[in-house]
Amino acid sequence: MNRSTETSRGIGLLPVLLLLLIFLLISGFAVSFRRWEGQPPTVRFDRDFKSLGRKPALSLVIEDAGNGLSRVSVALKQKDQAVPLAEESYPGPSIVTFWQTGNQKATAVDVGKLIAEKYKVQDGPASLVISASDHSWRGFFGGNQTQQQRDFVFDIYPPRLEVLSSQHYINQGGSECVVYRVSADAEISGVQAGPNFFPGYPAGGDPNLRFALFAFAYNIPENSSLKAMARDGAGNEAVAGFWNKVFPKKFRSRQIPLDDGFLQKVVPDVMSHSPAIQDQGELIKTFLEINSKLRRANHDQIAELSKKSAPRFLWDGAFLQLSNSQVESLFADHRTYLYQGKEVDRQDHIGFDLSVTQQYPIEAANDGVVLLADYFGIYGNTVLIDHGCGLVSLYGHLSSIAVQTGQQVTKKDVIGRSGATGLAGGDHLHFGFFLHGVPVNPTEWWDAKWIKDHVLDRMKGASQGLKIN
Ligand SMILES: [Zn+2]
């Protein structure tokens, strides 16, 4: 009896212990389930690259969303050298809180900066080797592993760049053309004029021959630096100066008195077409929003649209000033706006105001493609025409538009009729001229001799291998 009691006790205890063990194992596994995931860390560069220069702009992010990073290293290999650029370890959860994951889910490495600091770059092939592991319990508690090798070429020599044009006489607010030769490895080349960059285009003949039209903006200091530049895919930059003489211009100052009649005419009209402009409660306040904010937005949009400019000249011969027109305002007039005798705003007038008679037919100044044909903020009904290589003309305040976006136009085609839409008191044409979004004085482009001397003769001479001015 005793025996059987003992036996039954023994049978009773063992399954309980087994059950307890299984329960502990299952609950332990359930609690620590996350620690068993099999996703290795990922490596992501901020850009694609085939070649790098001495001080490249390049960074990468190593990420592990699951258990977090445990160890990362980035090394540079070239020939038989291997230089560690970055090495980090990150602690995981403690043994007491084993079911938790690591805290370091991602790390960013500024590879470019580290290369510049830690390695003397030599021209030729090289590799970046990135390895990382996480705090997973996979791989006998060693974590999921990532190992990546990224091959590329160190290129430390800038493109060759030689300016061929020699005498550059430039009017402030005007345009000029530089002709240069650049080696085939250049990805970008052109002219930097103060804060503005103007890309170059093939000049014909020798495929390495380029020309860049650039503007000396009316509102940059007269001693602003001018230089040709070329940059290759690795970021190596060549810079070349060129002889130039800038003629500073003094632009006119004009006072524009604002009266309530004018405000009542223009403000509701512009506002109804421009959702970005909020009613400020008073006409004058809304006008000031339009005159500053909307004006700036319109000019930013012209710069943006200019990026679509065709990479070749679409125009032929001198540009036309509106026939029979009387000049009402000049390019870059400094305008002071007065309301009830007080100064309320200052803006520059970047174009010509030309008037003839009401609803006068407006002709395209030259051949091109319509870039925009729509109501356009302060300019009211507007046509923008792309003439290629960043040259864009603007026709504002039209009463009607006779063309559509994308349409090809020929010099003298009627594109609409003059009017007083947008910020205009009376019927006139606002004619604006832009080079890559930078406003330029159109008078040079109205002058066939200026175009020949400054642009066409240079391009033609260089493409024929002649010495050019
Ligand atoms: Zn105007």
XYZ file of C-alpha atoms and ligand atoms in Angstrom:
470
model
C 0.000 0.000 0.000
C 2.863 2.211 0.934
C 4.643 1.253 -2.285
C 1.747 2.005 -4.466
C 1.348 5.365 -2.761
C 5.025 6.100 -3.323
C 4.792 5.038 -6.948
C 1.791 7.139 -7.611
C 3.591 10.107 -5.985
C 6.621 9.551 -8.260
C 4.463 9.389 -11.401
C 2.619 12.477 -10.231
C 5.730 14.667 -9.741
C 7.596 13.921 -12.974
C 4.917 15.053 -15.429
C 4.387 18.180 -13.365
C 8.092 18.980 -13.576
C 8.106 18.186 -17.296
C 5.056 20.304 -17.869
C 6.667 23.112 -15.895
C 9.827 22.822 -17.975
C 7.886 22.851 -21.252
C 5.841 25.778 -19.972
C 9.036 27.670 -19.069
C 10.606 26.870 -22.432
C 7.502 27.966 -24.349
C 6.991 31.109 -22.328
C 10.719 31.863 -22.467
C 10.633 31.464 -26.221
C 7.435 33.519 -26.480
C 8.931 36.320 -24.379
C 12.239 36.294 -26.302
C 10.656 35.613 -29.695
C 11.934 38.889 -31.168
C 15.520 37.923 -30.422
C 15.356 35.136 -33.018
C 14.535 37.162 -36.151
C 16.707 36.584 -39.224
C 16.867 40.050 -40.843
C 20.488 41.225 -41.254
C 21.352 44.967 -41.055
C 20.934 46.975 -44.281
C 23.402 49.444 -45.840
C 22.211 52.437 -47.841
C 24.404 55.097 -49.543
C 22.959 58.605 -49.935
C 23.731 58.560 -53.665
C 24.927 56.353 -56.450
C 28.612 56.719 -57.357
C 31.196 55.199 -59.679
C 34.045 57.564 -58.921
C 35.070 59.654 -55.937
C 37.432 62.591 -55.562
C 39.746 63.580 -52.720
C 36.991 65.111 -50.614
C 33.861 63.377 -51.833
C 30.361 64.131 -50.604
C 29.186 60.660 -49.610
C 27.484 59.189 -46.582
C 25.745 55.950 -45.712
C 23.213 54.684 -43.202
C 23.411 51.238 -41.608
C 20.086 50.138 -40.201
C 18.632 47.242 -38.235
C 15.012 47.714 -37.305
C 14.727 44.290 -35.570
C 17.221 43.698 -32.778
C 19.304 46.814 -33.332
C 22.942 47.067 -34.363
C 25.611 45.366 -32.346
C 28.724 46.149 -34.354
C 29.506 48.128 -37.531
C 32.707 48.771 -39.399
C 33.577 50.666 -42.573
C 36.978 50.215 -44.167
C 38.643 51.518 -47.289
C 40.745 49.215 -49.458
C 43.090 50.372 -52.187
C 45.891 48.257 -53.650
C 47.203 46.326 -50.620
C 46.144 48.872 -48.017
C 43.089 48.536 -45.784
C 42.277 51.582 -43.680
C 39.529 51.435 -41.048
C 37.291 54.489 -41.397
C 34.723 53.729 -38.702
C 34.288 51.014 -36.083
C 31.527 50.989 -33.480
C 29.989 48.525 -31.020
C 26.619 49.053 -29.415
C 25.505 47.263 -26.219
C 22.503 44.937 -26.371
C 19.856 44.288 -23.708
C 21.141 43.032 -20.341
C 20.818 39.388 -19.318
C 17.986 40.306 -16.926
C 15.926 41.922 -19.703
C 16.995 39.381 -22.348
C 13.657 39.595 -24.188
C 14.233 43.231 -25.168
C 16.144 44.424 -28.287
C 19.119 46.740 -28.763
C 18.551 50.498 -28.820
C 20.811 51.415 -31.757
C 18.466 50.894 -34.705
C 20.538 52.933 -37.195
C 23.800 54.797 -37.571
C 24.952 57.323 -40.194
C 28.552 57.404 -41.393
C 29.968 60.439 -43.192
C 32.243 58.385 -45.466
C 33.446 61.403 -47.480
C 34.599 63.277 -44.396
C 36.368 60.179 -43.004
C 38.193 59.535 -46.285
C 39.430 63.136 -46.330
C 40.574 62.851 -42.687
C 42.074 59.385 -42.615
C 43.348 58.497 -46.037
C 45.765 59.882 -48.589
C 43.837 59.201 -51.759
C 45.614 57.817 -54.816
C 44.205 57.767 -58.323
C 42.819 54.337 -59.290
C 40.398 51.584 -58.236
C 39.394 51.166 -54.587
C 36.634 49.579 -52.487
C 34.601 50.339 -49.433
C 33.984 47.304 -47.215
C 31.074 47.600 -44.817
C 30.241 44.940 -42.244
C 27.574 44.970 -39.573
C 25.858 42.591 -37.176
C 22.785 42.855 -34.966
C 21.702 41.649 -31.517
C 19.697 38.700 -32.855
C 20.355 35.265 -31.267
C 20.708 33.681 -34.667
C 24.079 32.278 -35.698
C 24.807 30.828 -32.249
C 24.028 34.186 -30.629
C 26.436 35.961 -33.023
C 23.660 37.945 -34.704
C 22.683 38.373 -38.341
C 25.660 39.477 -40.413
C 25.926 41.879 -43.348
C 29.063 42.213 -45.408
C 29.199 44.484 -48.450
C 31.968 45.515 -50.784
C 31.443 48.555 -52.980
C 33.982 49.004 -55.796
C 34.678 52.396 -57.348
C 37.506 54.494 -58.761
C 39.341 57.316 -57.046
C 39.662 60.126 -59.572
C 41.710 63.013 -58.226
C 42.370 64.974 -61.411
C 39.941 67.740 -62.392
C 38.779 68.071 -66.006
C 40.908 70.214 -68.299
C 39.397 73.606 -68.964
C 40.620 76.351 -71.275
C 38.789 79.589 -72.026
C 39.151 80.557 -75.683
C 37.280 83.867 -75.823
C 39.447 86.742 -74.633
C 37.746 90.127 -74.420
C 34.607 90.272 -72.346
C 33.010 93.682 -72.028
C 29.968 93.308 -69.839
C 27.202 95.727 -68.890
C 25.769 95.339 -65.431
C 22.338 93.810 -65.968
C 23.495 92.581 -69.369
C 24.637 89.330 -70.945
C 27.912 87.933 -72.270
C 29.209 84.771 -73.905
C 32.285 82.736 -72.976
C 33.657 80.059 -75.314
C 35.822 77.334 -73.774
C 37.158 73.862 -74.307
C 36.704 71.180 -71.674
C 37.829 67.537 -71.488
C 35.241 64.805 -72.040
C 35.165 63.734 -68.357
C 33.406 67.001 -67.364
C 29.839 66.359 -66.258
C 28.937 69.983 -65.642
C 30.577 73.120 -66.990
C 29.678 76.746 -67.418
C 30.161 80.192 -65.940
C 29.710 81.232 -62.331
C 28.820 84.923 -62.159
C 28.519 85.965 -58.526
C 25.818 83.752 -56.994
C 24.420 82.585 -60.342
C 25.549 79.576 -62.377
C 25.024 79.404 -66.149
C 25.582 76.028 -67.842
C 27.485 75.695 -71.088
C 26.293 74.030 -74.311
C 28.107 72.463 -77.275
C 29.395 75.192 -79.599
C 29.652 72.982 -82.695
C 32.731 71.525 -84.441
C 35.072 70.062 -81.806
C 32.822 68.078 -79.404
C 34.733 69.473 -76.410
C 33.987 73.052 -77.434
C 31.348 74.796 -75.314
C 29.789 78.205 -74.980
C 28.018 79.640 -71.952
C 25.756 82.656 -72.076
C 25.752 84.350 -68.724
C 24.174 87.362 -67.075
C 25.924 89.890 -64.890
C 22.816 90.401 -62.748
C 21.730 94.025 -62.238
C 21.620 93.490 -58.459
C 25.040 91.909 -57.735
C 28.097 93.952 -56.662
C 30.209 95.249 -59.555
C 33.266 93.378 -58.229
C 31.453 90.001 -58.197
C 33.725 87.165 -59.288
C 33.378 85.699 -62.778
C 34.863 82.355 -63.683
C 34.465 79.394 -65.964
C 34.238 76.059 -64.169
C 34.003 72.361 -64.981
C 33.278 69.464 -62.643
C 33.635 65.709 -63.209
C 31.578 62.855 -61.751
C 33.991 62.510 -58.816
C 33.411 66.145 -57.851
C 36.836 67.424 -58.985
C 36.487 71.005 -60.079
C 38.563 73.022 -62.522
C 38.236 76.796 -62.516
C 39.479 79.240 -65.138
C 39.299 83.008 -65.053
C 38.829 85.145 -68.151
C 39.603 88.743 -68.954
C 36.617 90.965 -68.412
C 35.560 94.532 -67.879
C 32.265 95.232 -66.180
C 30.520 98.530 -66.816
C 28.493 99.373 -63.735
C 25.083 100.879 -64.494
C 23.089 103.265 -62.428
C 19.455 102.285 -62.719
C 16.671 104.826 -62.434
C 14.586 105.414 -59.353
C 10.860 105.952 -59.733
C 8.060 106.675 -57.320
C 4.813 104.809 -57.828
C 1.873 106.444 -56.024
C -0.850 103.921 -55.172
C -4.444 105.129 -55.001
C -7.578 103.277 -53.979
C -8.906 103.247 -57.551
C -5.794 101.335 -58.705
C -5.921 98.949 -55.737
C -9.618 98.226 -56.375
C -8.798 97.423 -59.987
C -5.794 95.146 -59.483
C -6.060 93.454 -56.069
C -9.324 91.450 -56.510
C -8.283 90.471 -60.049
C -4.886 89.080 -59.027
C -6.286 87.516 -55.833
C -9.017 85.622 -57.664
C -6.351 83.938 -59.820
C -3.749 83.348 -57.107
C -4.860 80.956 -54.340
C -1.573 81.425 -52.454
C -2.529 85.027 -51.642
C -4.800 85.455 -48.610
C -7.095 88.433 -48.148
C -5.287 90.651 -45.614
C -8.466 92.560 -44.725
C -7.363 95.838 -46.328
C -6.672 96.336 -50.036
C -3.297 97.966 -49.435
C -2.144 95.100 -47.207
C -3.215 92.484 -49.746
C -1.501 94.533 -52.453
C 1.763 94.430 -50.487
C 1.491 90.625 -50.202
C 1.029 90.411 -53.968
C 3.812 92.878 -54.715
C 6.417 91.058 -52.626
C 5.424 87.417 -52.054
C 3.674 86.711 -55.338
C 6.308 88.669 -57.303
C 9.038 86.493 -55.767
C 7.055 83.294 -56.371
C 6.542 84.264 -60.031
C 10.254 84.872 -60.552
C 11.159 81.602 -58.816
C 8.743 79.849 -61.166
C 10.382 81.433 -64.217
C 13.748 80.085 -63.007
C 12.168 76.659 -62.522
C 10.541 76.667 -65.982
C 13.842 77.806 -67.550
C 15.350 74.447 -66.590
C 13.196 72.967 -69.378
C 14.886 75.238 -71.936
C 15.999 73.471 -75.144
C 19.774 72.741 -75.258
C 20.215 74.623 -78.570
C 19.331 78.012 -80.062
C 15.760 78.093 -81.289
C 16.061 81.754 -82.322
C 17.448 83.412 -85.425
C 18.726 86.994 -85.706
C 17.973 89.943 -83.452
C 15.035 89.858 -81.056
C 12.203 92.303 -81.763
C 11.116 95.192 -79.649
C 7.342 95.556 -79.942
C 6.741 97.526 -83.147
C 5.763 101.224 -82.846
C 5.981 100.987 -79.082
C 6.708 103.760 -76.660
C 8.921 102.925 -73.689
C 7.121 103.631 -70.407
C 9.456 101.956 -67.905
C 13.007 100.671 -68.175
C 14.770 97.515 -67.060
C 15.694 97.512 -63.346
C 13.971 100.768 -62.406
C 14.046 100.939 -58.616
C 10.464 101.576 -57.626
C 9.315 103.113 -54.383
C 5.610 102.617 -53.725
C 3.745 105.408 -51.907
C 0.339 105.135 -50.278
C -1.316 108.143 -48.626
C 1.987 109.975 -48.919
C 4.010 107.278 -47.119
C 6.514 104.769 -48.498
C 5.004 101.275 -48.250
C 7.225 99.097 -50.471
C 10.266 98.935 -52.747
C 10.668 96.598 -55.736
C 12.718 96.481 -58.929
C 11.028 96.523 -62.298
C 12.783 93.780 -64.249
C 11.608 94.382 -67.791
C 10.408 97.026 -70.220
C 6.933 98.538 -70.226
C 5.979 99.182 -73.844
C 2.740 100.767 -74.975
C 1.095 101.362 -78.329
C -2.703 101.313 -78.456
C -5.247 99.256 -76.537
C -5.358 95.542 -77.360
C -2.429 95.904 -79.701
C -1.334 92.618 -81.328
C 1.722 91.287 -79.475
C 4.340 89.526 -81.569
C 6.840 86.859 -80.528
C 10.253 88.562 -80.218
C 11.908 85.582 -81.886
C 11.409 81.910 -82.768
C 10.861 79.543 -79.881
C 8.493 77.265 -78.005
C 5.740 78.491 -75.658
C 6.769 77.594 -72.111
C 3.670 79.018 -70.396
C 0.444 80.599 -71.625
C -1.732 81.374 -68.625
C -2.626 83.839 -65.893
C 0.668 84.302 -64.063
C 0.446 86.285 -60.810
C 1.594 89.906 -60.971
C 1.952 89.669 -64.763
C -1.719 88.756 -65.360
C -2.309 86.905 -68.624
C 1.204 85.954 -69.673
C 3.119 84.141 -72.386
C 6.639 82.811 -71.732
C 8.641 81.738 -74.777
C 11.717 79.511 -74.581
C 14.361 80.495 -77.150
C 16.814 77.768 -76.094
C 19.991 77.611 -73.976
C 18.203 79.288 -71.061
C 16.921 82.368 -72.946
C 13.287 83.080 -72.123
C 11.086 86.071 -73.043
C 8.005 87.150 -71.081
C 4.922 89.030 -72.319
C 2.735 90.238 -69.470
C -0.598 92.007 -68.753
C -2.196 90.625 -71.958
C -5.943 91.034 -72.494
C -6.022 87.777 -74.470
C -3.663 84.880 -75.227
C -3.558 83.329 -78.706
C -1.083 80.457 -78.141
C -0.818 77.314 -76.034
C 1.956 75.799 -73.932
C 4.247 73.651 -76.076
C 3.354 75.472 -79.307
C 6.192 76.454 -81.657
C 6.198 80.104 -82.622
C 8.062 82.063 -85.263
C 9.358 85.612 -84.898
C 6.451 88.085 -85.396
C 3.699 85.508 -84.793
C 0.865 87.160 -82.872
C 0.726 85.475 -79.465
C -1.989 87.651 -77.869
C -3.183 91.209 -77.399
C -1.983 93.851 -74.998
C -4.063 94.615 -71.930
C -3.963 95.561 -68.264
C -4.372 92.240 -66.406
C -2.331 91.569 -63.261
C -0.545 94.526 -61.605
C -1.139 97.031 -64.406
C -2.870 100.403 -64.274
C -3.358 100.829 -68.013
C -2.991 98.897 -71.264
C 0.670 98.087 -71.982
C 3.029 95.180 -72.619
C 5.486 94.174 -69.929
C 8.399 92.605 -71.816
C 10.809 90.616 -69.677
C 13.962 88.781 -70.727
C 15.681 86.065 -68.709
C 18.815 83.947 -68.892
C 18.350 80.796 -66.767
C 15.863 82.716 -64.668
C 18.154 85.701 -64.082
C 16.572 88.883 -65.500
C 18.666 90.572 -68.178
C 18.353 93.821 -70.072
C 16.764 92.939 -73.432
C 18.292 95.918 -75.310
C 21.446 93.885 -76.129
C 19.304 91.133 -77.612
C 17.375 93.681 -79.693
C 20.719 94.661 -81.265
C 21.908 92.454 -84.166
C 25.466 93.824 -83.950
C 25.769 93.054 -80.244
C 24.568 89.485 -80.863
C 27.038 89.062 -83.731
C 30.045 90.479 -81.844
C 29.397 88.902 -78.486
C 27.831 85.557 -79.368
C 27.688 84.383 -82.989
C 31.162 85.379 -84.237
C 32.790 83.770 -81.210
C 30.930 80.488 -81.603
C 31.542 80.380 -85.337
C 35.230 81.328 -85.066
C 35.903 78.765 -82.327
C 34.088 75.970 -84.154
C 36.247 76.701 -87.214
C 39.399 76.650 -85.125
C 40.053 80.392 -85.535
C 41.405 82.760 -82.932
C 38.498 84.609 -81.351
C 37.963 87.753 -79.301
Zn 6.214 96.248 -66.220
